[in-house]
Tab-separated table of C-alpha atoms in Angstrom:
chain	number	residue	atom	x	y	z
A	1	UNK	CA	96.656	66.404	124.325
A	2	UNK	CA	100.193	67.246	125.043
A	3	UNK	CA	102.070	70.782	124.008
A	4	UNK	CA	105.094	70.100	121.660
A	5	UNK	CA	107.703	73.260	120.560
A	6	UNK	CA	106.427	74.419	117.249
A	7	UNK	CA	109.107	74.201	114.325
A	8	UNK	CA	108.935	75.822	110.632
A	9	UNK	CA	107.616	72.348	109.113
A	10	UNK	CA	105.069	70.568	111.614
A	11	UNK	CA	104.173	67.354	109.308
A	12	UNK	CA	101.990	65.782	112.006
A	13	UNK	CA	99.084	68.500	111.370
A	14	UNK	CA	98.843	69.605	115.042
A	15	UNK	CA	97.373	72.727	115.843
A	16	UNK	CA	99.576	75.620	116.212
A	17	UNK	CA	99.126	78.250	119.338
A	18	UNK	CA	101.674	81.006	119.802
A	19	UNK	CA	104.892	79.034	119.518
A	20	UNK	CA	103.285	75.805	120.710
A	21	UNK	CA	101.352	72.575	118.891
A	22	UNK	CA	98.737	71.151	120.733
A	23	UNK	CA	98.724	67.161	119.678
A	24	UNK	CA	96.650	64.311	121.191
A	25	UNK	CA	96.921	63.359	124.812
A	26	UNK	CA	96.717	66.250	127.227
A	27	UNK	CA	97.359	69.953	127.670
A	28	UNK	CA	99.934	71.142	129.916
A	29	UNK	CA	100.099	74.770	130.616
A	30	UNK	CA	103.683	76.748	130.491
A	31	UNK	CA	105.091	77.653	133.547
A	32	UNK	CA	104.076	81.067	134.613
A	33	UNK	CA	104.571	83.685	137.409
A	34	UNK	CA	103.001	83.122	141.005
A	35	UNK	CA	99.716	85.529	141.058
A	36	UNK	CA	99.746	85.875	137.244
A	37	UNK	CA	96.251	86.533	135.714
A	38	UNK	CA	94.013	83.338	135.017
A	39	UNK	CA	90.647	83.207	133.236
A	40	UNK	CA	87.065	82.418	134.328
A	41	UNK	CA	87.886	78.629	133.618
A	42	UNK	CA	91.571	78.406	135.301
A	43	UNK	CA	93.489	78.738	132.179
A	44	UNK	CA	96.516	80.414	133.315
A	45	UNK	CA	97.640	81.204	129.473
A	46	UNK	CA	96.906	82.948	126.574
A	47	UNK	CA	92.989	84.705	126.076
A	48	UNK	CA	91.889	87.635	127.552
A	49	UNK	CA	92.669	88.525	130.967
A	50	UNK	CA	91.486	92.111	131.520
A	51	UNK	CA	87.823	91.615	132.248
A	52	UNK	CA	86.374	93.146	129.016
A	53	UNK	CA	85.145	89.367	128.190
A	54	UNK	CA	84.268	88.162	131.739
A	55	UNK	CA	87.561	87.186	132.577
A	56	UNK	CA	88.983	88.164	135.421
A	57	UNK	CA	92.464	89.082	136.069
A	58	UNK	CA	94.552	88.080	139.328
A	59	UNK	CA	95.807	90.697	141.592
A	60	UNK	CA	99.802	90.298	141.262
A	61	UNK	CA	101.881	91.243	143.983
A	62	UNK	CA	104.142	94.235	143.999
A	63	UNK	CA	107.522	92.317	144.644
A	64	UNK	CA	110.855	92.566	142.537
A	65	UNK	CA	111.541	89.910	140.047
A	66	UNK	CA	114.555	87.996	141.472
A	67	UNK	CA	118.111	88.366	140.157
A	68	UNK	CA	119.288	87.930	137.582
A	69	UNK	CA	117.080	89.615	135.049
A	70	UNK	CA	118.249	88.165	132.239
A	71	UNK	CA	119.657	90.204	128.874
A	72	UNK	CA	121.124	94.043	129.341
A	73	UNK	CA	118.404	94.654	132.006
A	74	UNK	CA	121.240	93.271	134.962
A	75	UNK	CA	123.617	95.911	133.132
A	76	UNK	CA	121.159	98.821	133.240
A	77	UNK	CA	119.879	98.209	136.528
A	78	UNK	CA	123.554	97.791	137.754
A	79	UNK	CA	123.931	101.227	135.655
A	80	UNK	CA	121.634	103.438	137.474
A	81	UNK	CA	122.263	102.086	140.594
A	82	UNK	CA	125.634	103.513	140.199
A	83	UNK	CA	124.733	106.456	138.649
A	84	UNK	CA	122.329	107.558	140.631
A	85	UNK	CA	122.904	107.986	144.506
A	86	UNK	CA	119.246	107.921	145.455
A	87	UNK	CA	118.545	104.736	143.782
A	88	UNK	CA	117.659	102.621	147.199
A	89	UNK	CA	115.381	105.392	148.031
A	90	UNK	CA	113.517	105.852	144.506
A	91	UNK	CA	113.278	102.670	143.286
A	92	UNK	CA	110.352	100.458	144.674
A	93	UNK	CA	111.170	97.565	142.498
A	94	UNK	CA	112.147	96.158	139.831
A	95	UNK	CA	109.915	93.960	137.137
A	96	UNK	CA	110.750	91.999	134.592
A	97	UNK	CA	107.859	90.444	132.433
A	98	UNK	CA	107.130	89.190	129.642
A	99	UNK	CA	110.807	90.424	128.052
A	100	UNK	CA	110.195	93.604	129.490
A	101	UNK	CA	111.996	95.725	131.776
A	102	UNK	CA	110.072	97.915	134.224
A	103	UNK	CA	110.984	100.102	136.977
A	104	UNK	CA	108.931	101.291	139.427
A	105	UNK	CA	109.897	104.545	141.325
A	106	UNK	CA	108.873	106.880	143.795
A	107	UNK	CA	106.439	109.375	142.559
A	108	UNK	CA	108.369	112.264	143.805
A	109	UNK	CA	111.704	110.869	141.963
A	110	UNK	CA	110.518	110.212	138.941
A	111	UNK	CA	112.275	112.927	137.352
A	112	UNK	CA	115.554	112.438	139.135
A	113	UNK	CA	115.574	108.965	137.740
A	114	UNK	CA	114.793	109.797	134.012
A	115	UNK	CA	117.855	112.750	134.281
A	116	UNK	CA	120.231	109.629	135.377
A	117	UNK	CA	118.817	107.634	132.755
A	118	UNK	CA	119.623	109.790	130.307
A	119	UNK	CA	122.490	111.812	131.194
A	120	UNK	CA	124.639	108.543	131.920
A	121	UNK	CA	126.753	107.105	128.974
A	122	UNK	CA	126.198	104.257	130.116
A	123	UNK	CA	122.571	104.479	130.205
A	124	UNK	CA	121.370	107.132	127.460
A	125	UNK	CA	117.778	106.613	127.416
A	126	UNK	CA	117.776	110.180	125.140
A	127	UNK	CA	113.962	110.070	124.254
A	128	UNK	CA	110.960	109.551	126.226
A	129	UNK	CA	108.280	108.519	123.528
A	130	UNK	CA	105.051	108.611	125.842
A	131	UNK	CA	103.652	109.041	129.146
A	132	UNK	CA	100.453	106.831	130.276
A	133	UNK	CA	97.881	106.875	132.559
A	134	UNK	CA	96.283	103.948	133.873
A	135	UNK	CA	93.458	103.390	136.908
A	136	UNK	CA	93.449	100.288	138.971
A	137	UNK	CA	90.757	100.838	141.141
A	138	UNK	CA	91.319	97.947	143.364
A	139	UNK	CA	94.515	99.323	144.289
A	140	UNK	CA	94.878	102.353	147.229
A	141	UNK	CA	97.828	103.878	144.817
A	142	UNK	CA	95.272	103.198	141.825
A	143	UNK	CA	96.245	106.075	139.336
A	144	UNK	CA	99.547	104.893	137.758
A	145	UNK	CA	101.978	106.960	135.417
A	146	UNK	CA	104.027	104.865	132.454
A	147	UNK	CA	106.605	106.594	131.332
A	148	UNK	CA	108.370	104.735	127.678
A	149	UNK	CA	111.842	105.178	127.471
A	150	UNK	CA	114.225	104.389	124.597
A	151	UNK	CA	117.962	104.340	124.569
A	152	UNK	CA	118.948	105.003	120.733
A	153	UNK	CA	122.167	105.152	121.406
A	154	UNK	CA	122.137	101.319	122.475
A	155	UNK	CA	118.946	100.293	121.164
A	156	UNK	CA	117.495	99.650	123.937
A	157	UNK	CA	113.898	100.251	125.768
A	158	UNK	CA	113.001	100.286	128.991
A	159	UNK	CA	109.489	101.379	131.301
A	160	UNK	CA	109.101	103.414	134.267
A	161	UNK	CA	106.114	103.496	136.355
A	162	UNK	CA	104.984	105.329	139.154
A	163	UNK	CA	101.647	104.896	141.469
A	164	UNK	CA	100.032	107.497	143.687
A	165	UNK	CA	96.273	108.217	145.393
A	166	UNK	CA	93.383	109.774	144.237
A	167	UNK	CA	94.017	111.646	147.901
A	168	UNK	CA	97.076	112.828	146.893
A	169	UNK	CA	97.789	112.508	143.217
A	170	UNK	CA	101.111	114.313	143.081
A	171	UNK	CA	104.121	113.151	140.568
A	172	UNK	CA	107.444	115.186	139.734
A	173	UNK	CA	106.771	116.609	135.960
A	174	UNK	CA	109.676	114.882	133.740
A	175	UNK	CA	109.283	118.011	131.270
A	176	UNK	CA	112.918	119.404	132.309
A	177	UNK	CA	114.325	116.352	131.331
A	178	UNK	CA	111.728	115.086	128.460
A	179	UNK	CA	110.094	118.164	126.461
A	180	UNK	CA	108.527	115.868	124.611
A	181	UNK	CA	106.558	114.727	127.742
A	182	UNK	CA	104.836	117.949	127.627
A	183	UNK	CA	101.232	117.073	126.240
A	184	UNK	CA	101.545	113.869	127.142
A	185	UNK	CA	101.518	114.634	130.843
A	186	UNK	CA	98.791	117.249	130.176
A	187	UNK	CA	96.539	114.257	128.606
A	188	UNK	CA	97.280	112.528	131.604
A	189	UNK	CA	96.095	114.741	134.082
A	190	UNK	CA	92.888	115.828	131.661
A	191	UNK	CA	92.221	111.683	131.497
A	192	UNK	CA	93.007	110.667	135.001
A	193	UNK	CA	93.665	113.303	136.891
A	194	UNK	CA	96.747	112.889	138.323
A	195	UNK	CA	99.254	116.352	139.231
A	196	UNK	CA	102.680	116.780	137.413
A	197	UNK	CA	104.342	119.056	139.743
A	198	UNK	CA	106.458	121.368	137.746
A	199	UNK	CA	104.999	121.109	134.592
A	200	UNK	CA	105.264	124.842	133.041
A	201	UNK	CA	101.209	124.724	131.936
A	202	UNK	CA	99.206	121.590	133.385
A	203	UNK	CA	95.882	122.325	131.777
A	204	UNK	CA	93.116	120.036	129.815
A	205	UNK	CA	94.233	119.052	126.368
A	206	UNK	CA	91.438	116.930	124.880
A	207	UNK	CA	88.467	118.273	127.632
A	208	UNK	CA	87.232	121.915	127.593
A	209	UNK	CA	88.747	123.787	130.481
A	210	UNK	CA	85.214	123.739	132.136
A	211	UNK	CA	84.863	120.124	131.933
A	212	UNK	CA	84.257	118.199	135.708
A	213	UNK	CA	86.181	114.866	136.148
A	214	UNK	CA	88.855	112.950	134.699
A	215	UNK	CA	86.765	110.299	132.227
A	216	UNK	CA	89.212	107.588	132.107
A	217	UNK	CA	89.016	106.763	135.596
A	218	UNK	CA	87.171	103.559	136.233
A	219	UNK	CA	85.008	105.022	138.229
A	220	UNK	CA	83.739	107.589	135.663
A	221	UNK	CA	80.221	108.043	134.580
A	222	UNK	CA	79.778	106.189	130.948
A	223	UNK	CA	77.135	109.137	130.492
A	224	UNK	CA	77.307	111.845	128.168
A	225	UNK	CA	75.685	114.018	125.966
A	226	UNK	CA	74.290	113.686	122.383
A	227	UNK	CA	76.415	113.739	119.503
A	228	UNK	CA	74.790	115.592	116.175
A	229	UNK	CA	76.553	113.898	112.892
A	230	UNK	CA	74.978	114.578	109.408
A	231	UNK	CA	71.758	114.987	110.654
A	232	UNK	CA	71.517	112.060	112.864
A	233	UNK	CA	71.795	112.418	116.818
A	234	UNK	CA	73.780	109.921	118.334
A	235	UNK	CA	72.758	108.928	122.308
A	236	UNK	CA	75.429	108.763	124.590
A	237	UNK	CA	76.454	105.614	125.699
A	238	UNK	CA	74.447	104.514	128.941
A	239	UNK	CA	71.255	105.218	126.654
A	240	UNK	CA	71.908	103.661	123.946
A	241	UNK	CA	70.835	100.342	122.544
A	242	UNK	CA	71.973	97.004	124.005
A	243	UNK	CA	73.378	94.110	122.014
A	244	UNK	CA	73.780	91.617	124.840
């Protein structure tokens, strides 16, 4: 089988996938990035990569994506860089994948950066829409903050993300610069656990103030109690039935 572009008419009746036809000879997989994820048979694209469905995903290594980025990311890179004097200090690296622009930053700058971001006209990222927490656990700096930035003065969005330790979970608040960043960080620390120093009231949001742990780490217990609903008492999770 061989992989042909796929067009708006296809009259050869070739199987579509994702922008691709798969037609008789043999399959040739895209190009993709070195360390990029690959499933338990060595596909290295499409299907799940994330583990959920036995699939295993390939540790990628944390180096810049080369120049040039492609699109307005060269011009907003270029754009903080001048607009903020700390950039070679704060910024780890820069990513760009899948059509996406990500910059990772020091934990301890992460506030300085989003201020540049959006107090530069030539930047203007006005509204931070969400901050995310996310556990690696094969990583030392495994609890990682996501921070979703859009520009609506130029259309444009861009991601920030910042890694720390379960040691030392520490990360500047960005609720000076972002109000709306307020209960998001609070989720964040009730989920994962990780510190937003300078954030006016960092306390549980979805967890009673009581509650012991962070349960979205990876390493949480999938224990928990017994939910009453109409009557019917629902087990928590490690005791209830399997399907496998």
């Amino acid at each position: 089988m061989s992989l042909t572009p796929a067009g708006e008419h296809d009259p050869t009746g070739s199987v579509s996938t994702g922008g691709t036809h798969l037609t008789g000879s043999s399959v040739t997989a895209p190009e993709v990035a070195k360390g990029a994820g690959r499933d338990m048979f060595g596909a290295a694209f499409g299907g799940d990569t994330s583990g959920y469905g036995g699939l295993v995903a390939r540790p990628v290594a944390p180096v810049s994506s080369p120049r040039p980025y492609g699109g307005w990311f060269d011009e907003v890179v270029d754009a903080l860089e001048e607009a903020y004097p700390g950039f070679a200090g704060a910024v780890q690296r820069v990513v760009v994948d899948r059509g996406e622009l990500t910059i990772h930053v020091a934990p301890a700058k992460v506030d300085e950066v989003c201020r540049a971001l959006r107090d530069d006209p030539n930047l203007r990222f006005e509204l931070c829409s969400s901050v995310s927490g996310v556990d690696y656990p094969a990583q030392v700096e495994r609890l990682h903050a996501v921070y979703h930035l859009t520009s609506m003065t130029y259309r444009r969005r861009i991601r920030l993300e910042t890694a720390v330790t379960v040691e030392d979970p520490h990360v500047a608040s960005v609720t000076a610069t972002y109000p709306t960043a307020d209960f998001h960080e609070r989720e964040a620390w009730d989920m994962f656990g990780i510190v937003f120093d300078g954030h006016p009231a960092l306390t549980r949001i979805l967890m009673p103030d009581d509650w012991q742990g962070h349960p979205q780490r990876k390493d949480y217990p999938l224990g928990g109690i017994p939910v009453e609903y109409k009557g019917a008492t629902i087990p928590p999770p490690d005791e209830r039935r399997s399907y496998a």
